[in-house]
CSV table of C-alpha atoms and ligand atoms in Angstrom, one decimal:
chain,number,residue,atom,x,y,z
A,1,MET,CA,36.3,-7.2,16.7
A,2,VAL,CA,35.3,-10.7,17.4
A,3,SER,CA,33.6,-12.0,20.6
A,4,THR,CA,32.9,-15.5,21.9
A,5,ASP,CA,32.1,-14.4,25.4
A,6,PRO,CA,29.2,-16.6,26.5
A,7,ASP,CA,27.3,-13.6,28.0
A,8,ALA,CA,27.7,-11.6,24.8
A,9,LEU,CA,26.5,-14.6,22.7
A,10,LYS,CA,23.4,-14.9,24.9
A,11,THR,CA,22.7,-11.2,24.7
A,12,TYR,CA,23.0,-11.1,20.9
A,13,GLY,CA,20.8,-14.2,20.5
A,14,SER,CA,17.9,-12.9,22.6
A,15,SER,CA,15.8,-9.8,23.1
A,16,PRO,CA,14.0,-8.3,26.0
A,17,ASN,CA,11.2,-7.3,23.6
A,18,SER,CA,10.4,-10.8,22.2
A,19,TYR,CA,9.2,-14.0,23.9
A,20,HIS,CA,10.2,-16.4,21.2
A,21,PRO,CA,12.7,-19.1,22.1
A,22,GLU,CA,16.1,-17.7,22.6
A,23,SER,CA,19.2,-19.2,21.0
A,24,PRO,CA,22.7,-17.8,21.2
A,25,HIS,CA,25.0,-17.4,18.3
A,26,SER,CA,28.5,-19.0,18.2
A,27,VAL,CA,30.4,-15.8,17.5
A,28,VAL,CA,29.7,-12.1,17.3
A,29,VAL,CA,31.7,-10.0,14.8
A,30,HIS,CA,31.6,-6.2,14.8
A,31,ALA,CA,31.8,-4.6,11.4
A,32,THR,CA,32.8,-1.0,10.6
A,33,SER,CA,32.8,-1.0,6.8
A,34,THR,CA,31.4,-2.6,3.7
A,35,GLU,CA,34.8,-4.3,3.3
A,36,ASP,CA,34.5,-5.9,6.7
A,37,VAL,CA,31.0,-7.2,5.8
A,38,VAL,CA,32.4,-8.7,2.5
A,39,LYS,CA,35.1,-10.5,4.4
A,40,ILE,CA,32.7,-12.0,6.9
A,41,VAL,CA,30.2,-13.0,4.2
A,42,ASN,CA,33.1,-14.7,2.3
A,43,VAL,CA,34.1,-16.7,5.4
A,44,ALA,CA,30.4,-17.6,6.0
A,45,ARG,CA,30.1,-18.8,2.4
A,46,LYS,CA,33.4,-20.7,2.4
A,47,TYR,CA,32.4,-22.7,5.6
A,48,ARG,CA,28.6,-22.7,5.0
A,49,ILE,CA,28.0,-20.8,8.2
A,50,PRO,CA,24.8,-18.8,8.8
A,51,VAL,CA,25.3,-15.1,9.1
A,52,VAL,CA,22.7,-13.0,10.9
A,53,ALA,CA,22.7,-9.2,10.6
A,54,TYR,CA,22.1,-7.4,13.9
A,55,SER,CA,21.7,-3.6,14.1
A,56,GLY,CA,19.5,-1.8,16.6
A,57,ALA,CA,18.1,-5.1,18.0
A,58,THR,CA,14.7,-3.6,18.6
A,59,SER,CA,12.8,-6.0,16.3
A,60,LEU,CA,10.1,-8.0,18.1
A,61,GLU,CA,9.6,-11.3,16.3
A,62,GLY,CA,12.8,-13.2,17.1
A,63,HIS,CA,14.4,-11.7,13.9
A,64,PHE,CA,18.1,-12.0,15.0
A,65,SER,CA,18.1,-15.1,17.2
A,66,GLY,CA,20.8,-17.7,16.6
A,67,GLU,CA,18.5,-20.7,15.8
A,68,VAL,CA,21.1,-22.6,13.7
A,69,PRO,CA,24.2,-23.9,15.6
A,70,GLY,CA,27.5,-22.2,14.6
A,71,SER,CA,25.9,-18.9,13.4
A,72,ILE,CA,27.8,-15.7,13.1
A,73,CYS,CA,26.0,-12.6,14.5
A,74,LEU,CA,27.2,-9.7,12.4
A,75,ASP,CA,26.8,-6.5,14.5
A,76,LEU,CA,26.5,-3.5,12.2
A,77,SER,CA,25.5,-1.0,15.0
A,78,GLY,CA,29.0,0.6,14.8
A,79,MET,CA,28.4,1.5,11.1
A,80,ASP,CA,26.6,4.6,12.1
A,81,LYS,CA,28.2,7.4,10.1
A,82,ILE,CA,26.3,10.0,8.1
A,83,ILE,CA,28.4,10.1,4.8
A,84,ASP,CA,26.8,12.9,2.9
A,85,ILE,CA,23.9,15.4,3.2
A,86,ASN,CA,22.5,17.0,0.1
A,87,GLU,CA,20.2,19.6,1.5
A,88,ALA,CA,19.2,21.1,-1.9
A,89,ASP,CA,18.3,17.6,-3.2
A,90,GLY,CA,16.6,16.7,0.1
A,91,ASP,CA,18.6,13.5,0.6
A,92,LEU,CA,21.2,11.9,2.9
A,93,THR,CA,23.5,9.0,2.6
A,94,CYS,CA,24.6,7.0,5.7
A,95,GLN,CA,25.9,3.7,6.8
A,96,SER,CA,23.2,1.2,7.6
A,97,GLY,CA,23.8,1.2,11.4
A,98,ALA,CA,22.8,4.9,11.7
A,99,ARG,CA,19.8,5.3,14.0
A,100,TRP,CA,16.8,7.3,12.7
A,101,GLU,CA,16.7,9.4,15.8
A,102,ASP,CA,20.4,10.3,15.5
A,103,ILE,CA,20.0,11.2,11.8
A,104,ASN,CA,17.1,13.6,12.7
A,105,GLN,CA,19.1,15.1,15.6
A,106,ALA,CA,22.1,15.6,13.4
A,107,LEU,CA,20.0,17.4,10.8
A,108,LYS,CA,18.5,19.6,13.5
A,109,ASP,CA,21.9,20.4,15.0
A,110,GLN,CA,23.2,21.5,11.7
A,111,GLY,CA,20.1,23.7,11.2
A,112,ILE,CA,18.9,21.8,8.2
A,113,PRO,CA,15.1,21.9,8.1
A,114,LEU,CA,14.6,18.4,6.8
A,115,PHE,CA,14.0,15.0,8.6
A,116,PHE,CA,13.6,11.3,7.9
A,117,PRO,CA,10.0,10.5,8.8
A,118,LEU,CA,10.0,6.7,9.4
A,119,ASP,CA,9.7,6.3,13.2
A,120,PRO,CA,9.8,2.7,14.5
A,121,GLY,CA,11.1,1.8,18.0
A,122,PRO,CA,13.7,4.0,19.8
A,123,GLY,CA,17.2,2.9,18.8
A,124,ALA,CA,16.2,1.3,15.4
A,125,THR,CA,18.7,1.7,12.6
A,126,ILE,CA,18.3,2.3,8.9
A,127,GLY,CA,19.5,-1.3,8.1
A,128,GLY,CA,17.1,-2.9,10.5
A,129,MET,CA,14.3,-0.6,9.3
A,130,ILE,CA,14.9,-1.7,5.7
A,131,GLY,CA,15.2,-5.3,7.0
A,132,THR,CA,11.8,-5.3,8.7
A,133,GLY,CA,9.9,-3.0,6.3
A,134,CYS,CA,9.0,-0.8,9.3
A,135,SER,CA,6.8,2.2,9.8
A,136,GLY,CA,5.4,4.0,12.9
A,137,THR,CA,3.2,6.8,14.0
A,138,ASN,CA,4.0,9.0,10.9
A,139,ALA,CA,2.9,6.4,8.4
A,140,VAL,CA,-0.6,7.9,7.9
A,141,ARG,CA,1.1,11.0,6.4
A,142,TYR,CA,4.5,9.7,5.1
A,143,GLY,CA,3.9,6.0,4.4
A,144,THR,CA,6.1,3.1,5.3
A,145,ALA,CA,9.6,1.7,4.6
A,146,ARG,CA,9.2,1.5,0.8
A,147,ALA,CA,11.6,2.4,-1.9
A,148,GLU,CA,10.2,5.9,-2.1
A,149,TRP,CA,12.1,6.7,1.1
A,150,PHE,CA,15.2,4.7,0.1
A,151,LEU,CA,16.6,6.1,-3.1
A,152,ASN,CA,19.3,3.4,-3.2
A,153,VAL,CA,21.0,0.8,-1.0
A,154,THR,CA,24.4,-0.7,-1.0
A,155,VAL,CA,24.2,-4.4,-0.3
A,156,VAL,CA,26.7,-7.2,0.2
A,157,LEU,CA,25.1,-10.2,-1.5
A,158,PRO,CA,25.5,-13.8,-0.2
A,159,ASN,CA,28.1,-14.4,-3.0
A,160,GLY,CA,30.3,-11.6,-1.5
A,161,ARG,CA,29.7,-9.1,-4.3
A,162,VAL,CA,28.7,-5.5,-3.5
A,163,ILE,CA,25.9,-3.9,-5.4
A,164,LYS,CA,24.3,-0.4,-5.3
A,165,THR,CA,20.7,-0.7,-6.4
A,166,ARG,CA,20.2,2.7,-7.9
A,167,ARG,CA,21.8,6.2,-8.2
A,168,ARG,CA,20.6,9.3,-6.4
A,169,ALA,CA,17.9,10.4,-8.7
A,170,ARG,CA,14.5,10.9,-7.0
A,171,LYS,CA,12.9,8.5,-9.4
A,172,SER,CA,13.9,5.9,-11.9
A,173,SER,CA,12.1,3.4,-14.0
A,174,ALA,CA,15.4,1.6,-15.0
A,175,GLY,CA,14.0,-1.9,-14.8
A,176,ILE,CA,12.9,-3.9,-11.7
A,177,ASP,CA,13.2,-2.0,-8.5
A,178,THR,CA,15.9,-4.0,-6.8
A,179,THR,CA,15.9,-1.7,-3.7
A,180,LYS,CA,12.5,-3.1,-2.9
A,181,LEU,CA,13.9,-6.6,-2.9
A,182,PHE,CA,15.8,-5.9,0.3
A,183,ILE,CA,12.9,-4.1,2.1
A,184,GLY,CA,11.3,-6.6,4.5
A,185,ALA,CA,13.8,-9.3,3.5
A,186,GLU,CA,15.0,-9.4,7.1
A,187,GLY,CA,18.7,-9.9,6.1
A,188,THR,CA,17.9,-13.1,4.2
A,189,LEU,CA,19.0,-11.8,0.7
A,190,GLY,CA,21.9,-9.5,1.5
A,191,ILE,CA,23.4,-7.2,4.1
A,192,VAL,CA,22.7,-3.5,3.6
A,193,THR,CA,25.8,-1.4,4.4
A,194,GLU,CA,24.8,2.0,3.1
A,195,ALA,CA,21.6,3.8,2.0
A,196,THR,CA,20.5,7.1,0.5
A,197,LEU,CA,17.4,8.4,2.3
A,198,ARG,CA,14.9,10.8,0.9
A,199,LEU,CA,14.2,13.5,3.5
A,200,ALA,CA,11.0,15.5,4.1
A,201,PRO,CA,10.7,19.2,5.1
A,202,VAL,CA,10.2,19.8,8.8
A,203,VAL,CA,6.7,21.2,9.1
A,204,PRO,CA,5.3,22.9,12.3
A,205,THR,CA,3.1,20.5,14.2
A,206,LYS,CA,0.4,20.8,16.9
A,207,VAL,CA,-1.3,18.1,18.9
A,208,ALA,CA,-5.0,17.5,19.4
A,209,MET,CA,-7.0,15.0,21.4
A,210,ALA,CA,-10.6,13.7,21.1
A,211,GLN,CA,-12.5,11.2,23.3
A,212,PHE,CA,-15.3,8.9,22.1
A,213,PRO,CA,-18.0,6.6,23.4
A,214,ASP,CA,-16.3,3.6,21.6
A,215,VAL,CA,-13.8,2.6,19.1
A,216,GLY,CA,-16.3,2.4,16.3
A,217,HIS,CA,-17.1,6.1,16.5
A,218,ALA,CA,-13.4,7.0,16.8
A,219,VAL,CA,-12.5,5.0,13.6
A,220,SER,CA,-15.4,6.4,11.6
A,221,ALA,CA,-14.3,9.9,12.6
A,222,VAL,CA,-10.8,9.1,11.4
A,223,GLN,CA,-12.0,7.8,8.1
A,224,GLU,CA,-14.0,10.9,7.4
A,225,ILE,CA,-11.1,13.3,8.5
A,226,LEU,CA,-8.6,11.6,6.3
A,227,ASN,CA,-10.9,11.8,3.3
A,228,THR,CA,-11.4,15.6,3.6
A,229,PRO,CA,-9.1,18.3,2.1
A,230,HIS,CA,-7.7,18.5,5.7
A,231,GLY,CA,-6.5,14.9,5.6
A,232,PRO,CA,-3.0,15.9,4.4
A,233,HIS,CA,-2.6,18.0,7.5
A,234,ILE,CA,-2.9,14.9,9.7
A,235,GLN,CA,0.6,13.7,10.5
A,236,CYS,CA,-0.3,11.1,13.1
A,237,VAL,CA,-3.6,9.7,14.5
A,238,GLU,CA,-3.2,7.2,17.3
A,239,LEU,CA,-5.9,5.3,19.1
A,240,LEU,CA,-5.5,4.6,22.8
A,241,ASP,CA,-8.3,2.5,24.2
A,242,ASP,CA,-10.0,2.9,27.6
A,243,HIS,CA,-7.7,0.4,29.2
A,244,MET,CA,-4.7,2.3,28.0
A,245,MET,CA,-6.0,5.6,29.3
A,246,ALA,CA,-6.6,3.9,32.7
A,247,ALA,CA,-3.0,2.6,32.7
A,248,ILE,CA,-1.6,6.0,31.8
A,249,ASN,CA,-3.5,7.7,34.5
A,250,ALA,CA,-2.4,5.2,37.1
A,251,ALA,CA,1.2,5.3,36.1
A,252,GLY,CA,1.2,9.1,36.7
A,253,LEU,CA,3.9,9.9,34.2
A,254,VAL,CA,1.8,12.6,32.4
A,255,SER,CA,0.9,16.0,33.7
A,256,LYS,CA,-2.9,15.6,33.6
A,257,ALA,CA,-5.3,12.6,33.9
A,258,TYR,CA,-8.1,12.2,31.3
A,259,PRO,CA,-11.4,10.4,31.5
A,260,VAL,CA,-11.0,6.6,30.8
A,261,ARG,CA,-12.5,6.6,27.3
A,262,ASP,CA,-11.4,5.4,23.9
A,263,THR,CA,-9.2,8.4,22.8
A,264,LEU,CA,-7.6,9.7,19.6
A,265,PHE,CA,-4.4,11.7,19.7
A,266,PHE,CA,-3.6,13.7,16.5
A,267,LYS,CA,-0.5,15.5,15.3
A,268,LEU,CA,-1.6,18.2,12.8
A,269,GLN,CA,0.9,19.8,10.6
A,270,GLY,CA,1.1,22.9,8.3
A,271,THR,CA,1.3,26.6,8.7
A,272,PRO,CA,-0.3,28.0,11.9
A,273,ALA,CA,-3.3,29.2,9.8
A,274,ALA,CA,-3.7,25.8,8.1
A,275,MET,CA,-3.4,23.9,11.4
A,276,LYS,CA,-6.0,26.1,13.0
A,277,GLU,CA,-8.4,25.6,10.1
A,278,ALA,CA,-7.7,21.8,10.1
A,279,ALA,CA,-8.2,21.7,13.9
A,280,GLY,CA,-11.6,23.4,13.5
A,281,ALA,CA,-12.6,20.9,10.8
A,282,VAL,CA,-11.4,17.9,12.9
A,283,GLN,CA,-13.3,19.2,15.9
A,284,LYS,CA,-16.5,19.4,13.9
A,285,ILE,CA,-16.1,15.9,12.5
A,286,VAL,CA,-15.3,14.2,15.8
A,287,LYS,CA,-18.3,15.9,17.4
A,288,ALA,CA,-20.5,14.6,14.6
A,289,HIS,CA,-19.1,11.1,15.4
A,290,GLY,CA,-20.0,11.3,19.1
A,291,SER,CA,-17.0,12.9,20.7
A,292,ASP,CA,-17.8,15.0,23.7
A,293,ARG,CA,-14.3,16.1,24.5
A,294,PHE,CA,-11.8,17.8,22.1
A,295,GLU,CA,-8.6,19.6,23.0
A,296,PHE,CA,-6.2,21.4,20.7
A,297,ALA,CA,-2.8,22.3,22.2
A,298,GLN,CA,-2.2,26.0,21.8
A,299,THR,CA,1.5,26.0,22.7
A,300,ASP,CA,4.4,23.7,22.1
A,301,GLN,CA,4.5,23.0,25.8
A,302,GLU,CA,0.9,21.9,25.8
A,303,ALA,CA,1.4,19.9,22.6
A,304,ALA,CA,4.4,18.0,24.2
A,305,GLU,CA,2.3,17.3,27.4
A,306,LEU,CA,-0.6,16.0,25.4
A,307,TRP,CA,1.6,13.7,23.2
A,308,GLU,CA,3.2,12.3,26.4
A,309,ASN,CA,0.1,10.1,26.7
A,310,ARG,CA,1.1,8.4,23.5
A,311,LYS,CA,4.8,8.4,24.4
A,312,TYR,CA,4.3,6.6,27.7
A,313,ALA,CA,1.8,4.0,26.5
A,314,LEU,CA,4.1,1.0,26.7
A,315,THR,CA,5.8,2.0,30.0
A,316,SER,CA,2.4,2.7,31.6
A,317,THR,CA,1.1,-0.7,30.5
A,318,ILE,CA,4.1,-2.5,32.0
A,319,THR,CA,3.7,-0.5,35.2
A,320,SER,CA,0.0,-1.3,35.4
A,321,GLY,CA,0.9,-5.0,35.4
A,322,GLY,CA,2.8,-4.7,38.7
A,323,GLU,CA,6.1,-6.1,39.8
A,324,ASP,CA,7.8,-8.5,37.3
A,325,ALA,CA,5.1,-7.9,34.7
A,326,LYS,CA,6.1,-8.3,31.0
A,327,VAL,CA,4.3,-7.3,27.9
A,328,TRP,CA,3.8,-9.1,24.6
A,329,THR,CA,3.2,-6.5,21.8
A,330,THR,CA,1.1,-7.8,19.0
A,331,ASP,CA,0.9,-6.3,15.5
A,332,VAL,CA,-1.8,-6.9,12.9
A,333,CYS,CA,-3.3,-4.6,10.3
A,334,VAL,CA,-6.7,-4.7,8.5
A,335,PRO,CA,-8.6,-2.5,6.1
A,336,VAL,CA,-9.5,0.5,8.3
A,337,SER,CA,-13.3,-0.2,8.1
A,338,LYS,CA,-12.7,-3.6,9.7
A,339,LEU,CA,-10.7,-2.2,12.7
A,340,PRO,CA,-13.6,-1.6,15.2
A,341,GLN,CA,-14.8,-5.2,14.7
A,342,LEU,CA,-11.3,-6.6,15.1
A,343,VAL,CA,-10.7,-4.5,18.3
A,344,TYR,CA,-14.0,-5.5,19.8
A,345,GLU,CA,-13.6,-9.2,19.1
A,346,THR,CA,-10.0,-9.1,20.3
A,347,LYS,CA,-10.9,-7.4,23.6
A,348,LYS,CA,-13.7,-9.9,24.2
A,349,ASP,CA,-11.3,-12.8,23.5
A,350,LEU,CA,-8.6,-11.5,25.8
A,351,ALA,CA,-11.1,-10.9,28.6
A,352,GLU,CA,-12.5,-14.5,28.2
A,353,ALA,CA,-8.9,-15.7,28.3
A,354,ASN,CA,-8.5,-13.8,31.6
A,355,LEU,CA,-5.7,-11.7,30.2
A,356,ARG,CA,-5.1,-8.0,30.9
A,357,SER,CA,-4.2,-5.8,27.9
A,358,THR,CA,-4.2,-2.3,26.5
A,359,ILE,CA,-4.5,-1.2,22.9
A,360,VAL,CA,-2.6,1.4,20.9
A,361,GLY,CA,-3.3,1.7,17.2
A,362,HIS,CA,-1.9,3.5,14.2
A,363,VAL,CA,-5.6,3.9,13.5
A,364,GLY,CA,-5.3,5.8,10.2
A,365,ASP,CA,-3.7,2.7,8.7
A,366,GLY,CA,-5.9,0.0,10.4
A,367,ASN,CA,-2.8,-1.2,12.3
A,368,PHE,CA,-3.0,-1.9,16.0
A,369,HIS,CA,-1.0,-3.4,18.8
A,370,ALA,CA,-2.6,-5.1,21.8
A,371,LEU,CA,-0.1,-5.0,24.7
A,372,ILE,CA,-0.8,-8.1,26.6
A,373,ILE,CA,0.4,-8.4,30.2
A,374,PHE,CA,1.8,-11.6,31.7
A,375,LYS,CA,4.0,-12.9,34.5
A,376,THR,CA,4.1,-16.6,34.5
A,377,ASP,CA,4.9,-19.3,31.9
A,378,GLU,CA,1.3,-20.4,32.1
A,379,GLU,CA,0.1,-16.9,31.3
A,380,LEU,CA,2.7,-16.6,28.5
A,381,GLN,CA,1.2,-19.7,26.9
A,382,ARG,CA,-2.3,-18.2,27.1
A,383,VAL,CA,-1.0,-14.9,25.6
A,384,SER,CA,0.7,-16.9,22.7
A,385,ASP,CA,-2.6,-18.7,22.0
A,386,ALA,CA,-4.6,-15.4,22.1
A,387,VAL,CA,-2.1,-13.9,19.6
A,388,HIS,CA,-2.6,-16.9,17.3
A,389,ARG,CA,-6.3,-16.3,17.4
A,390,LEU,CA,-5.9,-12.6,16.8
A,391,VAL,CA,-3.7,-13.2,13.7
A,392,HIS,CA,-6.3,-15.6,12.2
A,393,ARG,CA,-9.0,-13.0,12.9
A,394,ALA,CA,-7.1,-10.3,11.1
A,395,ILE,CA,-6.3,-12.5,8.1
A,396,ALA,CA,-10.0,-13.5,7.8
A,397,MET,CA,-10.8,-9.7,7.5
A,398,ASP,CA,-8.5,-9.4,4.5
A,399,GLY,CA,-5.7,-8.1,6.7
A,400,THR,CA,-2.1,-9.1,7.5
A,401,CYS,CA,-0.3,-11.0,10.3
A,402,THR,CA,2.1,-8.1,10.6
A,403,GLY,CA,1.5,-4.4,9.7
A,404,GLU,CA,5.0,-3.2,10.6
A,405,HIS,CA,7.0,-5.5,12.8
A,406,GLY,CA,7.8,-8.1,10.2
A,407,VAL,CA,7.9,-11.9,10.2
A,408,GLY,CA,11.1,-13.2,12.0
A,409,VAL,CA,10.3,-16.5,13.5
A,410,GLY,CA,7.0,-15.4,15.1
A,411,LYS,CA,4.9,-14.9,12.1
A,412,LYS,CA,6.2,-17.2,9.5
A,413,GLU,CA,3.6,-19.9,10.1
A,414,TYR,CA,0.9,-17.5,8.9
A,415,LEU,CA,2.4,-16.5,5.5
A,416,VAL,CA,0.9,-19.3,3.4
A,417,GLU,CA,-2.6,-18.6,4.9
A,418,GLU,CA,-2.3,-14.9,4.2
A,419,LEU,CA,-0.5,-14.9,0.9
A,420,GLY,CA,-1.1,-18.3,-0.7
A,421,VAL,CA,1.3,-21.1,-1.5
A,422,GLU,CA,2.4,-19.6,-4.9
A,423,THR,CA,3.2,-16.2,-3.5
A,424,VAL,CA,5.3,-17.7,-0.8
A,425,GLU,CA,7.0,-19.9,-3.3
A,426,LEU,CA,7.9,-16.9,-5.4
A,427,MET,CA,9.6,-15.4,-2.3
A,428,ARG,CA,11.5,-18.7,-1.8
A,429,THR,CA,12.5,-18.7,-5.5
A,430,VAL,CA,14.1,-15.3,-5.0
A,431,LYS,CA,15.8,-16.5,-1.9
A,432,ARG,CA,17.1,-19.7,-3.6
A,433,ALA,CA,18.4,-17.6,-6.5
A,434,VAL,CA,20.1,-15.0,-4.5
A,435,ASP,CA,21.3,-17.2,-1.6
A,436,PRO,CA,21.6,-20.7,-2.9
A,437,LEU,CA,23.6,-21.9,0.1
A,438,ASN,CA,21.1,-20.4,2.5
A,439,ILE,CA,23.7,-18.7,4.6
A,440,MET,CA,21.8,-15.4,5.3
A,441,ASN,CA,19.6,-15.5,8.3
A,442,PRO,CA,18.2,-19.0,7.5
A,443,THR,CA,15.1,-20.1,9.5
A,444,LYS,CA,13.6,-16.6,9.5
A,445,LEU,CA,10.8,-15.2,7.3
A,446,TYR,CA,10.2,-18.2,5.0
A,447,PRO,CA,7.7,-20.7,6.4
A,448,ASP,CA,8.9,-24.1,7.5
A,449,PRO,CA,7.6,-26.8,5.1
A,450,LYS,CA,5.7,-28.2,8.1
A,451,ASP,CA,3.6,-25.0,8.3
A,452,GLU,CA,2.8,-25.4,4.6
A,453,ASP,CA,1.8,-29.0,5.0
A,454,ASP,CA,-0.5,-28.1,7.9
A,455,LYS,CA,-2.1,-25.4,5.8
A,456,ASN,CA,-2.5,-27.7,2.7
A,457,SER,CA,-4.1,-30.4,4.8
A,458,HIS,CA,-6.9,-28.1,5.9
B,1,LIG,C1,9.4,0.1,22.1
B,1,LIG,C2,9.3,-0.3,20.7
B,1,LIG,C3,8.5,0.4,19.8
B,1,LIG,C4,8.4,0.0,18.5
B,1,LIG,N1,7.6,0.6,17.6
B,1,LIG,C5,7.5,0.3,16.3
B,1,LIG,C6,6.7,1.0,15.4
B,1,LIG,O1,6.0,2.0,15.8
B,1,LIG,N2,6.8,0.7,14.1
B,1,LIG,C7,7.6,-0.3,13.6
B,1,LIG,O2,7.6,-0.6,12.4
B,1,LIG,N3,8.3,-1.0,14.5
B,1,LIG,C8,8.4,-0.7,15.8
B,1,LIG,N4,9.2,-1.4,16.6
B,1,LIG,C9,10.0,-2.6,16.1
B,1,LIG,C10,11.4,-2.2,15.7
B,1,LIG,O3,11.8,-0.9,16.1
B,1,LIG,C11,11.5,-2.2,14.1
B,1,LIG,O4,11.3,-3.5,13.7
B,1,LIG,C12,12.8,-1.7,13.5
B,1,LIG,O5,12.7,-1.5,12.2
B,1,LIG,C13,14.0,-2.7,13.8
B,1,LIG,O6,15.2,-2.0,13.5
B,1,LIG,P1,16.6,-2.5,14.2
B,1,LIG,O7,17.7,-1.6,13.7
B,1,LIG,O8,16.4,-2.6,15.7
B,1,LIG,O9,16.8,-3.9,13.6
B,1,LIG,P2,17.3,-5.3,14.2
B,1,LIG,O10,16.3,-5.7,15.3
B,1,LIG,O11,18.7,-5.2,14.5
B,1,LIG,O12,17.1,-6.3,13.0
B,1,LIG,C14,15.8,-6.5,12.4
B,1,LIG,C15,15.9,-7.4,11.2
B,1,LIG,O13,16.6,-6.8,10.1
B,1,LIG,C16,17.8,-7.5,9.8
B,1,LIG,N5,18.9,-6.5,9.6
B,1,LIG,C17,19.4,-5.7,10.5
B,1,LIG,N6,20.4,-4.9,10.0
B,1,LIG,C18,20.4,-5.2,8.7
B,1,LIG,C19,21.2,-4.8,7.5
B,1,LIG,N7,22.1,-3.8,7.7
B,1,LIG,N8,21.0,-5.3,6.3
B,1,LIG,C20,20.0,-6.3,6.2
B,1,LIG,N9,19.3,-6.8,7.2
B,1,LIG,C21,19.5,-6.2,8.4
B,1,LIG,C22,18.1,-8.4,11.0
B,1,LIG,O14,18.8,-9.6,10.6
B,1,LIG,C23,16.7,-8.7,11.4
B,1,LIG,O15,16.2,-9.7,10.7
B,1,LIG,C24,9.2,-1.1,18.0
B,1,LIG,C25,10.1,-1.8,18.9
B,1,LIG,C26,10.1,-1.4,20.2
B,1,LIG,C27,11.1,-2.1,21.1
């Protein structure tokens, strides 16, 4: 199906989750098979037209905007079939438009005690998750979108050929890992149409919560917990700062209000006995790091209620901003030991810029998001400036401009500063070799030469 309806073109070229300039595509084409994708890529190559993959549309850095006049938006969200489940081997093959939540629901519905543990935004798809190199709350236990979780991918290359990067074996050292090439490539090297995912066993979980006098104490507790033999029982550990706890209390979406303190929410996993033991160890450690309040949910109902605090973080922040408030979600990551300093400096900076914000952090990985509230264009400009300062601060701490959301258009100006000219040039060399006509999502990921000139002149 093909659409040139102006409203559709606008929708497909913009995102309610991103405040980068919007630009419509010239046409939207809906694909349902690898063969469809090949046909579209062949047309794009023949007429030198940019083609931009679009799947769950939950990415946050302007990843799928039109940018270049004449672009084709290739909607893969209809390619959402699960093709094969190999329960005994613990893997599943699907089309790239399948959503991670639907995959997990399908496994549950079929009584298969396995799941796919990467958990980015609601509605995200396997293709987009590969494209952005995503992760989420489970990363502390299960890691990020790396080739360990993608046993192989089927890709339509810019030359129209179809490749499958590996077979279904759990591991392989058959040369360069070409699956990796497409992870974090943001649709600039090829369009993923199918993938085989490694699955993990579903393990019983329980939720715990601890409150701290400040972020520094909370982070040092997390570092100690993860380095004990109980570390592998921690599935998630999320930091919600005092502003976030205030916003959650005010929004009233959760069953119980908590004191406005910097707070950690844990998901523990294992057998009931192992979780009980781990919870005891966690309680001891958080207490030694200044926590005066620890709760361990005894029932599934209590666990669900406690975790609702994490679940409603974004909604509560938006609500706290009042009518017409919008939220810019930042994403940087630093070595965990640097996280408290980064959080303190950022909160001070945001306060000085007269901006309201909350913080939620995948604290076990040193990754955090400041959710900055704005209403007017003038405030938006101040937010954008504050984000710029935050990114520089994170890179100066040996961190990264993006822990999980990817580069899109929003972060490409920082790549040379973070990675160096030669590393970025290696990325470009790969891009030029695979896509010499630059038809796949041009203008995303790779820095503009202007950004590099600016960097070199410093
Ligand atoms: C409320 C909310 C919470 C979020 N939380 C997290 C989080 O915890 N962790 C996290 O990592 N992210 C998070 N995100 C961001 C987002 O969910 C991820 O970036 C996700 O991986 C994007 O997947 P998608 O299917 O929506 O991709 P899209 O937005 O459709 O596309 C993303 C990029 O991948 C490319 N692409 C899409 N499909 C393909 C394909 N088949 N082949 C090749 N390239 C392709 C696109 O061209 C684009 O460059 C959140 C977003 C929201 C809105």
